[in-house]
Amino acid sequence: MMQKINRPNLKFSPLQIVQISAVVFAILLTLILWIFFTEPLSQSLSPFWNDKLIDVLVFIPAVGAALAATLLTRQFEKEEIPYHIWQAFAIGLWFWVAGEISGMIYDAIYWDTVYPDLRLTDMFWLLGYFFLGLSLFYQLRLVYGAQNSKSRRLYLGLFTLALLITAWLTNLAEKAGLGEGSAWIILFITVLYPVFDLTEGATAIWLSFLFGRGQWSRPWLGLILFALSDSVNTFYWLGGYDFISIMAQDVLNFLSVASYPASYMVAGLALLSNYFILRYGEDSGLIKVTKQNR
Amino acid sequence: MRYFFREIEDIPFDNSPVSAEVYFRGANATGMIEKQFSADRVAVQFFISGVPGMAYLLDAGQSNSISLTDFSSLSDGVSHTRAINLPDVAGRLLLLALESQVTNRFTITTNGDWAEQINRWKQEQLNGLVEIKSQNLHGFALFWQGEPQKSDLIFSTLLGFVNNFPKLDSAWEAIVYSHPVVAQAYQCTVLRQGAVHWCHKVLTRYQEMVGQKLLQMMNRELNRQMQPWRWNIVIDENDMLETHFFPYIMDAAHAYRALFMAMGAQMNFVIGNNLTQKLLNETFEQIRPDERVSLQSQRLIPAAFSE
């Protein structure tokens, strides 16, 4: 039997909420860029507070995206396949929120001293990658129709393969003199980020091509932006900045600073739209419907 | 005397086909006018949603298509003229019977015999129409791949038309038909089966990909879009319930095209063009070859329904 869709009993319509959120995010993004490049608090207070203000502003869309993903997940029945996709996505984003919080705490403790080599923040980031990767894996498996109970084991196998490749790359990086003075495990974790970024970014791009202009492609765009942001950092870490002009460096810096919060914003808005579509259906105003006899 | 669907009350007229025609046209009703000559000679004209359809002369079990003018001019020897309303399913199955040939005729006397016969048809993967007659019963059941089709099963009983097999209370005469592939009614049947099966596979796969809620949303939209056409087609969960009487294959193809186009547009919005194309292609390959050929002959193909 057809279920009844809940009529929105909100002050603003779902469409308006999405539009308002988009405007708020655009303002936030502008503010983040302005604070990053002009450092207004660095002189009046300290660089620490300038940095923390950016962190707090980035934290807002990060929490928003994780919340939207959670709400979206709850729109599915547990036995439905999309439930598992969005559940893994939500868990991944919550781990990244935890990464943001722990990063702020570490800054508060160690800003003026030396940071510990192994940080809880890395664990949160990597767990986030694990679950976001799982989400991508579930989505690809669903698209290609390969349904079997061994899929989690297959994913763990692929994950282990990524770790082995990272270990091999770490040895190469060590021989090339990168990360001098750092322990092997620290270098390994540092290399792990671009490996995950590359894998998940490429998978997200592939999914975006598959979904084309479909509504369900949009959350994956957030992951692509995140990979773009991190790839600039990786390029910097590999010493790439030594070979490009100051102007090009500025462009890359701008791209990196803008795409990082934008990744949360794009994912958050897409997840919120999808949540509203599922929750309120045609009444969300987010899908086109025929008007007769409504 | 009555020949088809004897248990159904006649529409009260002055025994004139002209007033019956006025009624069908005015009410946009589906039904038939039956002119009885003798126990085994009868002429039938269909009205489909108020529009005069085809006419047939049935003589000693052999039916032949006749023109509407010929039907009108048949008056000598007519012992009784009657008009009855028909549900669309009854109309389309009767039309299929009139365009087909009897291949087997036998009597069923016990429930055991009937169950055995059903099993035999299942094993034989029967694709065809079965007519059943008894003292208080007349109707048709379409078997496809040996299974009776719920949406193509109708019997006239003393209680009116029913859409399931009635209880066997007296001996049943069963008539099995074979269908010439060129017969319009048979082509409509194969096309309908193809569209229904393809639609089921598309909806099932779409639900798998996006979940129950988005499927229901699409179903509501499809049903809304089909409403102005007044087709007896409803999308419910993963199924297309198609009970419309399309006398011509072009009419049926037009309806299915509209449905699949709306479906393609809805899926395109959610999962995008590439995945919609992929989904339509994969599911199209899963339907029976004869049904696929029938859909292809009407250009009802995956490429036509994604941008």
Short mmCIF file of N, CA, C and O in Angstrom, two decimals, chain B residues 58 86 103 123 147 151 159 163 194 196 202 230 242 249-250 277 306:
data_model
loop_
_atom_site.label_atom_id
_atom_site.label_comp_id
_atom_site.label_asym_id
_atom_site.label_seq_id
_atom_site.Cartn_x
_atom_site.Cartn_y
_atom_site.Cartn_z
N LEU B 58 -20.01 -15.61 -35.72
CA LEU B 58 -19.56 -16.91 -35.19
C LEU B 58 -20.55 -17.96 -35.67
O LEU B 58 -21.75 -17.90 -35.35
N LEU B 86 -19.66 -4.52 -20.70
CA LEU B 86 -18.55 -5.44 -20.45
C LEU B 86 -17.42 -4.71 -19.72
O LEU B 86 -17.06 -3.59 -20.11
N THR B 103 -8.32 -25.15 -30.31
CA THR B 103 -7.40 -26.28 -30.54
C THR B 103 -7.77 -27.49 -29.70
O THR B 103 -7.40 -28.62 -30.03
N GLN B 123 3.29 -27.02 -16.71
CA GLN B 123 4.45 -27.76 -17.26
C GLN B 123 4.66 -27.47 -18.74
O GLN B 123 5.79 -27.36 -19.22
N GLU B 147 1.05 -19.85 -16.43
CA GLU B 147 0.43 -19.26 -15.24
C GLU B 147 -0.80 -18.46 -15.63
O GLU B 147 -0.74 -17.65 -16.57
N SER B 151 -4.67 -10.33 -14.13
CA SER B 151 -5.34 -9.18 -14.77
C SER B 151 -6.05 -9.58 -16.05
O SER B 151 -6.69 -8.75 -16.69
N LEU B 159 -23.64 -13.81 -9.81
CA LEU B 159 -23.38 -12.63 -8.97
C LEU B 159 -22.76 -11.49 -9.79
O LEU B 159 -22.36 -10.47 -9.25
N ASN B 163 -13.29 -11.73 -10.89
CA ASN B 163 -11.94 -11.76 -11.46
C ASN B 163 -11.06 -12.88 -10.88
O ASN B 163 -9.86 -12.72 -10.77
N GLY B 194 4.50 -7.88 -22.49
CA GLY B 194 5.85 -7.32 -22.54
C GLY B 194 5.95 -6.04 -21.73
O GLY B 194 6.87 -5.87 -20.92
N VAL B 196 3.96 -5.01 -19.33
CA VAL B 196 3.73 -5.27 -17.89
C VAL B 196 5.00 -5.87 -17.26
O VAL B 196 5.43 -5.45 -16.18
N VAL B 202 11.56 -2.83 -14.27
CA VAL B 202 12.08 -1.46 -14.11
C VAL B 202 11.77 -0.94 -12.70
O VAL B 202 12.66 -0.43 -12.01
N ARG B 230 -7.72 8.48 -19.14
CA ARG B 230 -8.77 7.52 -18.75
C ARG B 230 -8.43 6.08 -19.15
O ARG B 230 -9.29 5.30 -19.54
N GLU B 242 -2.69 -3.47 -15.68
CA GLU B 242 -3.21 -3.02 -16.97
C GLU B 242 -4.48 -3.77 -17.29
O GLU B 242 -4.45 -4.97 -17.59
N ILE B 249 -3.34 -2.31 -31.66
CA ILE B 249 -1.99 -2.33 -31.08
C ILE B 249 -1.39 -0.92 -31.00
O ILE B 249 -0.67 -0.59 -30.06
N MET B 250 -1.76 -0.08 -31.96
CA MET B 250 -1.23 1.30 -31.96
C MET B 250 -1.70 2.07 -30.72
O MET B 250 -0.94 2.85 -30.14
N GLN B 277 19.34 4.99 -18.43
CA GLN B 277 19.58 4.22 -19.66
C GLN B 277 20.05 2.80 -19.32
O GLN B 277 19.57 1.82 -19.88
N SER B 306 14.99 7.56 -22.38
CA SER B 306 15.94 8.31 -21.56
C SER B 306 16.49 9.41 -22.44
O SER B 306 16.60 9.24 -23.66
#
